[in-house]
PDB file of C-alpha atoms in Angstrom:
ATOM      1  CA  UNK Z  96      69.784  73.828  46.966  1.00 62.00           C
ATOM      2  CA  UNK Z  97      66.841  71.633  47.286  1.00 77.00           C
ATOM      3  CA  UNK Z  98      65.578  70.701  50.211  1.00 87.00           C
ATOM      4  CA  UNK Z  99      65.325  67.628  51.609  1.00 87.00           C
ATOM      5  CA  UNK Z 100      62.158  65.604  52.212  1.00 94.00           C
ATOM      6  CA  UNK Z 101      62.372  63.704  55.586  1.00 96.00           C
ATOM      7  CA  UNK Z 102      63.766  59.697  54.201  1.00 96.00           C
ATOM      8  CA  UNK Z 103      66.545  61.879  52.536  1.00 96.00           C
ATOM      9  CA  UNK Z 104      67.119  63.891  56.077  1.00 97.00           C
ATOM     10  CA  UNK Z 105      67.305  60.322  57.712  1.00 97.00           C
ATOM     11  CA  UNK Z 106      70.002  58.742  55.469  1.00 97.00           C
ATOM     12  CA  UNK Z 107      72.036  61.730  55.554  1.00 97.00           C
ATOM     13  CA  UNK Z 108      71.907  62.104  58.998  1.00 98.00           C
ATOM     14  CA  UNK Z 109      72.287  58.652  59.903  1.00 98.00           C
ATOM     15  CA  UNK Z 110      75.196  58.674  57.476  1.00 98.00           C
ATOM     16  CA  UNK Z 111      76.743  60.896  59.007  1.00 98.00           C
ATOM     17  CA  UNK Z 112      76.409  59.723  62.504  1.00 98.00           C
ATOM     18  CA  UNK Z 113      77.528  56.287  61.760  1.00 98.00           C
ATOM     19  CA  UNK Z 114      81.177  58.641  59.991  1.00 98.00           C
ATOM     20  CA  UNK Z 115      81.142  60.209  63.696  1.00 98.00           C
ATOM     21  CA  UNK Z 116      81.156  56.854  65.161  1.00 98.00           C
ATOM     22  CA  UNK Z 117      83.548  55.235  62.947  1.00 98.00           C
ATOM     23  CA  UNK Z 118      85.846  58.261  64.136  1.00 98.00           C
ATOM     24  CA  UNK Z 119      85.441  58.197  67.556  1.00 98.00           C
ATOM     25  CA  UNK Z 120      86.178  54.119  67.241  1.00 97.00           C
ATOM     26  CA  UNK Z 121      89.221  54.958  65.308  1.00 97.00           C
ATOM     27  CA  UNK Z 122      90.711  57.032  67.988  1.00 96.00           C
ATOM     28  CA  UNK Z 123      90.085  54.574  70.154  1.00 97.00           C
ATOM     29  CA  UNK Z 124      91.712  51.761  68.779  1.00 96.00           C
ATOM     30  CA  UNK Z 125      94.917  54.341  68.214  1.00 95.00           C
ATOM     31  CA  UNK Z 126      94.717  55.220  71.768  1.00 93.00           C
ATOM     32  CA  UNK Z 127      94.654  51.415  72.628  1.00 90.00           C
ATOM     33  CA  UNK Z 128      92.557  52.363  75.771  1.00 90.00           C
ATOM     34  CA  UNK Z 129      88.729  53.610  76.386  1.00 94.00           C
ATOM     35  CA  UNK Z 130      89.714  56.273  79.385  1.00 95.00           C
ATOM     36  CA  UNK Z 131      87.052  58.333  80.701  1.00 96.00           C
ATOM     37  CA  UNK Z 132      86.809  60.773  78.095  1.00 96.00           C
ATOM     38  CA  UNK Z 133      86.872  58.681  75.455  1.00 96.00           C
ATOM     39  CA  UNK Z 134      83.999  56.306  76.784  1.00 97.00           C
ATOM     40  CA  UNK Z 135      81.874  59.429  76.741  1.00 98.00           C
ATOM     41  CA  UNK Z 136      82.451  60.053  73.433  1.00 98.00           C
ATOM     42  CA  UNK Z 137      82.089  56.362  72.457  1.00 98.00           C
ATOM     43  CA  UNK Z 138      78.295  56.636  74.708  1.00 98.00           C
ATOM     44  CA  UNK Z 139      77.438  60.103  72.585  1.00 98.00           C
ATOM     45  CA  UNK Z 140      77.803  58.715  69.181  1.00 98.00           C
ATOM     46  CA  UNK Z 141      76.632  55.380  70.011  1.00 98.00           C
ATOM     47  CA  UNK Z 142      73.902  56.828  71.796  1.00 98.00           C
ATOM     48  CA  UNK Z 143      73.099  58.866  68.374  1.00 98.00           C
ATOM     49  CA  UNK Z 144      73.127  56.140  65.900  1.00 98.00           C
ATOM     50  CA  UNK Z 145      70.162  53.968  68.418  1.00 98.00           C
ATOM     51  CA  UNK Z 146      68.653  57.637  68.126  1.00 98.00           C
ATOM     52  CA  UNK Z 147      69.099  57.345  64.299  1.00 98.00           C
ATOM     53  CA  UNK Z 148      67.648  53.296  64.231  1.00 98.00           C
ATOM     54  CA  UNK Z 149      64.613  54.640  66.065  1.00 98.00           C
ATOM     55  CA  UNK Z 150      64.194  57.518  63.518  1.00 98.00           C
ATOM     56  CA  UNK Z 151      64.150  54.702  60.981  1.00 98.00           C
ATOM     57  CA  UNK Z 152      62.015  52.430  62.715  1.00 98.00           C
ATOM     58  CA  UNK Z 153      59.315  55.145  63.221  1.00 98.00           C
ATOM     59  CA  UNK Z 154      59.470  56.819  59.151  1.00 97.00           C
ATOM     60  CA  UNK Z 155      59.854  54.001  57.339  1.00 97.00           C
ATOM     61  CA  UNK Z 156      58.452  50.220  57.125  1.00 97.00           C
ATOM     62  CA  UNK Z 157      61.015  48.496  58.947  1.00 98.00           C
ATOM     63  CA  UNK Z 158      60.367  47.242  62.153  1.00 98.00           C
ATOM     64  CA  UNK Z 159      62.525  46.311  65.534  1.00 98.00           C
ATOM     65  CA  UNK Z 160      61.924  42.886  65.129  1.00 98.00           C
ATOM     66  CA  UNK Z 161      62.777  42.782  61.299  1.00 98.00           C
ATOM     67  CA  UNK Z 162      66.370  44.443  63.244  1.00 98.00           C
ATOM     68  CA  UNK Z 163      66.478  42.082  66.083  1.00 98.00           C
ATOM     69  CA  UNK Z 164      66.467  39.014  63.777  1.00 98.00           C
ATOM     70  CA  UNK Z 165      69.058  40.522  61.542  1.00 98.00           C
ATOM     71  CA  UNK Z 166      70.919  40.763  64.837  1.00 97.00           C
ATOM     72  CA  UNK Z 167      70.627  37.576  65.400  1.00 96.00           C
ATOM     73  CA  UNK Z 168      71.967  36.961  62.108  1.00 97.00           C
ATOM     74  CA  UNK Z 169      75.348  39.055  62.344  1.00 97.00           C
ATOM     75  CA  UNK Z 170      76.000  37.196  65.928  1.00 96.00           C
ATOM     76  CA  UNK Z 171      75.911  34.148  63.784  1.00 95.00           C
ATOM     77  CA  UNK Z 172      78.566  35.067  61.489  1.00 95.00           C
ATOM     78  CA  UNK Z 173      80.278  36.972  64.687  1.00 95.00           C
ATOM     79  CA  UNK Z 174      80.447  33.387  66.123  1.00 94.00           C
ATOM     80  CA  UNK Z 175      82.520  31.958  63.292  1.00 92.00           C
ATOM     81  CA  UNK Z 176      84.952  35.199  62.507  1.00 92.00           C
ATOM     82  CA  UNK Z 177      85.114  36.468  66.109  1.00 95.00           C
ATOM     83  CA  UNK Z 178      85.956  35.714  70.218  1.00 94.00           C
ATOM     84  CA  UNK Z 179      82.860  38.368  70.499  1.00 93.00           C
ATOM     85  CA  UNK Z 180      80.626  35.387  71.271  1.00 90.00           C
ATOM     86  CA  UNK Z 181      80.945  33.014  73.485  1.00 78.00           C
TER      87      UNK Z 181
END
């Protein structure tokens, strides 16, 4: 197998962090409760994918700020299609 030259490592990694936290919110939403063990969980692969948007930030061209407006941008559309923002 070939290995992998560091923008591939990212993208696979942060792939497969952001499966992890898809998961974990999963399980959560089947549980219909965040009890102490789960909110751990929740923190740990949270916690890795802004581990994973720092990685990015610091090998490739895109900055925090390009992030933070694009933020910005999904609160927008949260504001429409969700109670998320008030």
């Amino acid at each position: 197998m070939k290995e992998l030259d560091k923008i591939q490592q990212l993208m696979v990694i942060t792939a497969e962090e952001c499966g992890e936290l898809t998961q974990v919110t999963s399980k959560i939403l089947r549980r219909a409760e965040i009890d102490a063990e789960w909110r751990q969980k929740l923190i740990e692969e949270a916690g890795d994918i802004y581990c994973m948007l720092d990685l990015i930030v610091k090998h490739t061209d895109i900055d925090w700020k390009e992030l933070e407006d694009r933020s910005l941008v999904k609160k927008k559309k949260l504001e429409k299609w969700s109670n998320l923002i008030n």
